[in-house]
GROMACS .gro file of C-alpha atoms in nm:
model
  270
    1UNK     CA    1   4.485  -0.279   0.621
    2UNK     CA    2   4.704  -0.457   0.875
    3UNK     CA    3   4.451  -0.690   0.912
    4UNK     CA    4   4.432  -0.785   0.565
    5UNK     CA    5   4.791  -0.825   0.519
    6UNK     CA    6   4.776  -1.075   0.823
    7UNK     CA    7   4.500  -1.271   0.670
    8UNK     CA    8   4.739  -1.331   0.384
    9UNK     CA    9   4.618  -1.046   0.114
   10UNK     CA   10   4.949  -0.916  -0.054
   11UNK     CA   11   4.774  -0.634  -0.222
   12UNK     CA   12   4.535  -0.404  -0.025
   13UNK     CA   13   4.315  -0.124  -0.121
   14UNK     CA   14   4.012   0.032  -0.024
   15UNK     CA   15   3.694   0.205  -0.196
   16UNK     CA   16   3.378   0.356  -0.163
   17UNK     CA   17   3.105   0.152  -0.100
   18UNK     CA   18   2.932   0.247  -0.423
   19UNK     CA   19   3.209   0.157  -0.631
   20UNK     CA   20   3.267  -0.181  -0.459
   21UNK     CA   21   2.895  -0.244  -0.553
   22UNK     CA   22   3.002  -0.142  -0.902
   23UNK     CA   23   3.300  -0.360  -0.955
   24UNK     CA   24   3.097  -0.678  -0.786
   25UNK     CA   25   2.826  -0.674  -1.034
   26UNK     CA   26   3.130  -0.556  -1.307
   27UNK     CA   27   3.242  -0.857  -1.299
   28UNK     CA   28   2.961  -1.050  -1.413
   29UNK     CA   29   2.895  -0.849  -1.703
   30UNK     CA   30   2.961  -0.953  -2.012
   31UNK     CA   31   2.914  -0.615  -2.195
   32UNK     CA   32   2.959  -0.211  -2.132
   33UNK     CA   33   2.635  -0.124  -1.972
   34UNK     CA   34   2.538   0.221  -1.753
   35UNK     CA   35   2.437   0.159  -1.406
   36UNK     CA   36   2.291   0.389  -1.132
   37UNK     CA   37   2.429   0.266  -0.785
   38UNK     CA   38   2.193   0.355  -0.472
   39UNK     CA   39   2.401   0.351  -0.170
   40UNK     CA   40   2.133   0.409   0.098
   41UNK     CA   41   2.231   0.443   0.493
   42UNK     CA   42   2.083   0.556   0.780
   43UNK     CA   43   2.168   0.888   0.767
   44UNK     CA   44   2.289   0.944   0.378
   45UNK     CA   45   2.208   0.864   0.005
   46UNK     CA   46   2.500   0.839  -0.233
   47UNK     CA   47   2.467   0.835  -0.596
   48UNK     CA   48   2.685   0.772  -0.849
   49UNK     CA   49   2.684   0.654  -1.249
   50UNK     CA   50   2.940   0.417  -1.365
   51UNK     CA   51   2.993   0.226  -1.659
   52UNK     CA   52   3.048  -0.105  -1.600
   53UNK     CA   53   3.080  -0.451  -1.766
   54UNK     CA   54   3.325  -0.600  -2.022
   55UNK     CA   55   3.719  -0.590  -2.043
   56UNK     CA   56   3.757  -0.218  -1.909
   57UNK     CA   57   3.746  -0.202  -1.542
   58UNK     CA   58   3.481   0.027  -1.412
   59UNK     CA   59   3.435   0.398  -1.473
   60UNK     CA   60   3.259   0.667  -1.236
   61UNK     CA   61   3.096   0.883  -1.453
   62UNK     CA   62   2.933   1.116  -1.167
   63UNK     CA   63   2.837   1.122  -0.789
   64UNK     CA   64   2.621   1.319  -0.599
   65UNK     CA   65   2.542   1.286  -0.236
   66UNK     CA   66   2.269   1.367  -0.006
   67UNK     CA   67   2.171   1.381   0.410
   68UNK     CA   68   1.879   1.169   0.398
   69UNK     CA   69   1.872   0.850   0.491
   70UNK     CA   70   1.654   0.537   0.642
   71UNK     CA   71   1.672   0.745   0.968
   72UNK     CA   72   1.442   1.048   0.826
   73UNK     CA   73   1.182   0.852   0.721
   74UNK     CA   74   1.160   0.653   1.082
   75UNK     CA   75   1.194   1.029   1.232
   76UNK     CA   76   0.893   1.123   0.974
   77UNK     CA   77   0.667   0.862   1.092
   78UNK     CA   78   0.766   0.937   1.478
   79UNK     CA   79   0.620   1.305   1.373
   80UNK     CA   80   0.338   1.264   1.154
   81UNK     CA   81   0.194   0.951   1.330
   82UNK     CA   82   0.303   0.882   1.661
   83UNK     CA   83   0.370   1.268   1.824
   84UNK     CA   84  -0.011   1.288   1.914
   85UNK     CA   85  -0.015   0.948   2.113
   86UNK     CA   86   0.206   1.152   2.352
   87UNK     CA   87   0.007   1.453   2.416
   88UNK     CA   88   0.167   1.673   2.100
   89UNK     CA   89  -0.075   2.005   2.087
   90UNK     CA   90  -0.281   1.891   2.353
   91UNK     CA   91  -0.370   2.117   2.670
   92UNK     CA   92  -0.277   1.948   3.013
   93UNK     CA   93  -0.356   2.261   3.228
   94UNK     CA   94  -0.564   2.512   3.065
   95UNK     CA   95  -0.474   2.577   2.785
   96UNK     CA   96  -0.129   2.492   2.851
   97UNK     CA   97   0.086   2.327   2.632
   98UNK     CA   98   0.453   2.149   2.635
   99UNK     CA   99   0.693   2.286   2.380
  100UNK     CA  100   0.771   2.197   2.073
  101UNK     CA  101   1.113   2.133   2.189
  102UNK     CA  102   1.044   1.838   2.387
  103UNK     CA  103   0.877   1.647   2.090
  104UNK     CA  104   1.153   1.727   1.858
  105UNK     CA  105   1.372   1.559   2.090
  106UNK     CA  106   1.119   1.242   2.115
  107UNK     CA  107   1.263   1.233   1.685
  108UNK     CA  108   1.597   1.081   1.780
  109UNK     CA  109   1.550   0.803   2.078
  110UNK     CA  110   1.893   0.843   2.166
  111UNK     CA  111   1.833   1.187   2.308
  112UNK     CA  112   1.498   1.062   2.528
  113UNK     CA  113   1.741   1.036   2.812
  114UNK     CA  114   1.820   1.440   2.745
  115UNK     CA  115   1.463   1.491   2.900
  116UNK     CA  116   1.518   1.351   3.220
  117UNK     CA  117   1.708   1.645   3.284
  118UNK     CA  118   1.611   1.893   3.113
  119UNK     CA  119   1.425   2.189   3.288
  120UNK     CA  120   1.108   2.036   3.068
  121UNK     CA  121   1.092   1.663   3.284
  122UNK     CA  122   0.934   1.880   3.576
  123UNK     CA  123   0.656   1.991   3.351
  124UNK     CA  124   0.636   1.642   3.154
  125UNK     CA  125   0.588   1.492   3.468
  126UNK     CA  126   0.392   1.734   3.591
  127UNK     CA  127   0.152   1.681   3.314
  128UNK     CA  128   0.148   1.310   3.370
  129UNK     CA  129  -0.036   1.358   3.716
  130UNK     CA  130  -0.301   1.593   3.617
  131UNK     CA  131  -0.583   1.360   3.637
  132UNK     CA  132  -0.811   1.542   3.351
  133UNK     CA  133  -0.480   1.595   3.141
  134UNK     CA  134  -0.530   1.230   2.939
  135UNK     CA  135  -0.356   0.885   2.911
  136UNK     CA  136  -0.118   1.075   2.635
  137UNK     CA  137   0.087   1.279   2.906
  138UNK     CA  138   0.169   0.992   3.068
  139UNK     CA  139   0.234   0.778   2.780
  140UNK     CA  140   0.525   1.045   2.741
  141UNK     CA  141   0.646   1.041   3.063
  142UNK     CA  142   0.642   0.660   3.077
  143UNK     CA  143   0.848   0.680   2.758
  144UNK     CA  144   1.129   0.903   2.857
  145UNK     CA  145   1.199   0.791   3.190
  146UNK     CA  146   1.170   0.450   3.125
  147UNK     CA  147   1.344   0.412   2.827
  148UNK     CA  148   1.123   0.301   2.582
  149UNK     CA  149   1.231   0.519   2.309
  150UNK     CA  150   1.427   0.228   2.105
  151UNK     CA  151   1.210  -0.055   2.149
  152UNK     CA  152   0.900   0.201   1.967
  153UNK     CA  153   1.194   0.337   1.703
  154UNK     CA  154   1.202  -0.072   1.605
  155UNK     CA  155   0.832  -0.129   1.572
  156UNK     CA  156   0.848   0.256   1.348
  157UNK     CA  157   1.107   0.070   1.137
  158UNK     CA  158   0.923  -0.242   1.118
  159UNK     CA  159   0.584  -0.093   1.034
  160UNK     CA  160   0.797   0.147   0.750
  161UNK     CA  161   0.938  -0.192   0.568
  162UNK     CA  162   0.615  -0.369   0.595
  163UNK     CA  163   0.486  -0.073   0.386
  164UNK     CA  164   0.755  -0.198   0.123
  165UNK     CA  165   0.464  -0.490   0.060
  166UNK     CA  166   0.134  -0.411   0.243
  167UNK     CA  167  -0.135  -0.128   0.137
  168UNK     CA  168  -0.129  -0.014   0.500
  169UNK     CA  169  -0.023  -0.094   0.864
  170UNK     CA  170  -0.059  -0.116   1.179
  171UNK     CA  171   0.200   0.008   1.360
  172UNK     CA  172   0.110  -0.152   1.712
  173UNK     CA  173   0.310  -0.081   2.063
  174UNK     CA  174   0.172  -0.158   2.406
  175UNK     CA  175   0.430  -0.127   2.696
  176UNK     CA  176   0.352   0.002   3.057
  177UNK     CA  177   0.065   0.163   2.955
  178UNK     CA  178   0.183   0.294   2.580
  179UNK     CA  179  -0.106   0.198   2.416
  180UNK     CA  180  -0.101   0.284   2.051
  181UNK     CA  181  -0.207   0.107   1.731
  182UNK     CA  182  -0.181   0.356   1.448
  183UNK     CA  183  -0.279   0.325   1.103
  184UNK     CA  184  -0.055   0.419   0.835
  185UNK     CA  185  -0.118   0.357   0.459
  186UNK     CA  186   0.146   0.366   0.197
  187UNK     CA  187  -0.022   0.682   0.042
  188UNK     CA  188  -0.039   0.840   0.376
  189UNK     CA  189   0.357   0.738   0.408
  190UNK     CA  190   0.419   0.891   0.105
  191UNK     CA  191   0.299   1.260   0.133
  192UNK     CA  192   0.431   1.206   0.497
  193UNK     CA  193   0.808   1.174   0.323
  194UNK     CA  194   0.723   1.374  -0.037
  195UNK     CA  195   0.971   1.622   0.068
  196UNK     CA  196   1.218   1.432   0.066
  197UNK     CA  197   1.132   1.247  -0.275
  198UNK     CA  198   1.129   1.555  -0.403
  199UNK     CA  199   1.503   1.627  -0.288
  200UNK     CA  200   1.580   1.307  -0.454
  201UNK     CA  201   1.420   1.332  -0.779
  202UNK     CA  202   1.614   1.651  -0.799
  203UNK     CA  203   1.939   1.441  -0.710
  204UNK     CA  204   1.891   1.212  -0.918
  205UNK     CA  205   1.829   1.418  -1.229
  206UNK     CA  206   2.171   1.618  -1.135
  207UNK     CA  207   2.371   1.265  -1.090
  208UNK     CA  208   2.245   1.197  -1.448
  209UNK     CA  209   2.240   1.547  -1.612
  210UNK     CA  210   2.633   1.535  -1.484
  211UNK     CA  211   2.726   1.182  -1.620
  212UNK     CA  212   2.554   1.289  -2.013
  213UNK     CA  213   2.330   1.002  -1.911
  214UNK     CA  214   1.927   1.011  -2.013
  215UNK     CA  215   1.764   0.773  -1.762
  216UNK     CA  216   1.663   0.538  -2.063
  217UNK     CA  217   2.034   0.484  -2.088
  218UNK     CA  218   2.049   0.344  -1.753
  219UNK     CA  219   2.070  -0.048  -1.768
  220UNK     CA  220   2.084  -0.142  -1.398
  221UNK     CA  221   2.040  -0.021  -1.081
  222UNK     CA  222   2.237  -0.149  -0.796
  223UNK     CA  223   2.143  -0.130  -0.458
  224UNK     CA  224   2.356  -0.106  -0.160
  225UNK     CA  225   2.340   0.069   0.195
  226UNK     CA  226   2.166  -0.121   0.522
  227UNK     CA  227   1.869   0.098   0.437
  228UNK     CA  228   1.833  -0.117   0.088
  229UNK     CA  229   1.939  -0.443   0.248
  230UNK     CA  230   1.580  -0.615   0.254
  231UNK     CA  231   1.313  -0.717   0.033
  232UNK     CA  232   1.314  -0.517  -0.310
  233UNK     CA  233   1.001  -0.499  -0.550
  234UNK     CA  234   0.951  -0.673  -0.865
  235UNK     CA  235   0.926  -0.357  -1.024
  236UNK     CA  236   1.338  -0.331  -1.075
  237UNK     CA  237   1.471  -0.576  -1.335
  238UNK     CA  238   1.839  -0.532  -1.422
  239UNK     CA  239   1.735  -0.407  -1.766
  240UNK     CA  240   1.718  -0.086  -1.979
  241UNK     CA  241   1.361  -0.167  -2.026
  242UNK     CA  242   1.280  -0.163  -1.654
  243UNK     CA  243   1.571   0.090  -1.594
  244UNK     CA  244   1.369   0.350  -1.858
  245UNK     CA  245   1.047   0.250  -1.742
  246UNK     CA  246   1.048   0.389  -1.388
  247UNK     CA  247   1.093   0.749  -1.214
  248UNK     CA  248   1.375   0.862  -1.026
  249UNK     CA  249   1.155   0.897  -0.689
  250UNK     CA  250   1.047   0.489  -0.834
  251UNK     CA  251   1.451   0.416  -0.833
  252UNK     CA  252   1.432   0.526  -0.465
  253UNK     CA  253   1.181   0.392  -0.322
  254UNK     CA  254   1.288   0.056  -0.458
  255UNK     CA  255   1.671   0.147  -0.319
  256UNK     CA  256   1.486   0.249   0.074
  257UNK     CA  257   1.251  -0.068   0.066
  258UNK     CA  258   1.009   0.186   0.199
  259UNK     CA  259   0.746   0.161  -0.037
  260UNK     CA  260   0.637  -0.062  -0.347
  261UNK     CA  261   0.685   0.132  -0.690
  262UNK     CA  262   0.404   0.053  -0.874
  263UNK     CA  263   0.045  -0.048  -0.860
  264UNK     CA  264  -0.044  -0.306  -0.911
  265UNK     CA  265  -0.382  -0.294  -1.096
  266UNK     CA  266  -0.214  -0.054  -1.363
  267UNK     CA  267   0.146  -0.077  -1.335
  268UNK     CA  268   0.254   0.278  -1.315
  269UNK     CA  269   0.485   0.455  -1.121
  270UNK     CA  270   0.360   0.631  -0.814
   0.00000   0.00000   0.00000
């Protein structure tokens, strides 16, 4: 606030992100229209439903809020895709296996450095040596102890918003003997995250149910959040008619960048 006042603004105030978005694109409405405002982070979704447009400032109608964010579906591909390029399940003495526990920490790369002293690094390493125990052991080892674990979260991320306009990926990292080139396709992606669509869909129809607000009602939907700060598909017009004529899990997907909406050859929603 001080800061503001020193730049020269008399009059200070400060709002949610979601209703910033709301009174930015408020302004440039002529008429009243219903919008659904996606504020998408790396760890949270916020909904709300606001009128918005012509002489009356902006009213909230609802909110709802959720813990999912950007950073789940990065964590999902990590799990689904990438856990077995590092020896997840696999035997590397008998029928020995690591715990769970170590991969769930492999989830958040911030924590990698956790395993280095954890009573599990003598075992990881351990594993590593074993000359029958495969490459995957000491992809894993390599990993952790040499700090890898945010230069592969960055290729995850990349290879999740390419899926925003590609059929399938590659999701490609080779450092000090991390070989891995995975293929992921958008369908695959999607029952990898349905869970979480699910939780949304359910959000969404709350958010709505709350505001007296059909989903054919809803004129626009505005996007904010990093999570929704790239590319968005054609699918999402700032109309009721494209508004109506999508799902709630479409609304998201469009708001996450993670996947297109539609396809193509048909045009229907997912």
């Amino acid at each position: 606030r001080q800061a503001a006042r020193t730049a020269g603004f008399e009059r200070v105030a400060f709002m949610l992100e979601p209703i910033a978005a709301a009174y930015s694109y408020h302004v440039s409405l002529g008429e009243r229209q219903a919008a659904l405002i996606f504020d998408f982070g790396g760890g949270t979704l916020d909904l709300t439903v606001a009128e918005i447009g012509g002489a009356e400032p902006p009213a909230v109608l609802a909110t709802e809020g959720l813990l999912i964010g950007g950073t789940n579906f990065d964590q999902r591909i990590m799990e689904r895709f990438l856990w077995k390029h590092f020896g997840y399940g696999k035997a590397h003495e008998g029928d020995r296996k690591l715990s769970y526990e170590v991969y769930d920490y492999l989830l958040d790369w911030s924590r990698h450095p956790d395993l280095t002293r954890h009573e599990y690094y003598r075992e990881i390493k351990r594993a590593a040596t074993v000359n029958k125990a495969g490459p995957e052991f000491t992809a894993l080892y390599t990993l952790i102890n040499n700090k890898h674990g945010y230069q592969l979260f960055e290729a995850i991320e990349q290879a999740k918003i390419a899926l925003s306009q590609q059929e399938e990926v590659t999701l490609s990292f080779h450092v000090e003997g991390i070989d891995i080139d995975q293929r992921i396709t958008r369908q695959m992606f999607t029952r990898a995250i349905q869970d979480y669509l699910d939780q949304i869909d359910s959000a969404v129809a709350r958010v709505l149910s709350a505001a007296g607000r059909p989903p054919a009602d809803i004129a626009i939907v505005i996007c904010t959040g990093g999570a929704s700060a790239t590319h968005l598909p054609q699918a999402v017009h700032a109309t009721s008619q494209a508004a109506s004529a999508v799902s709630p899990s479409a609304w998201f997907l469009q708001a996450t960048h993670s996947l297109r909406l539609t396809d193509s050859s048909e045009n229907k929603p997912f």
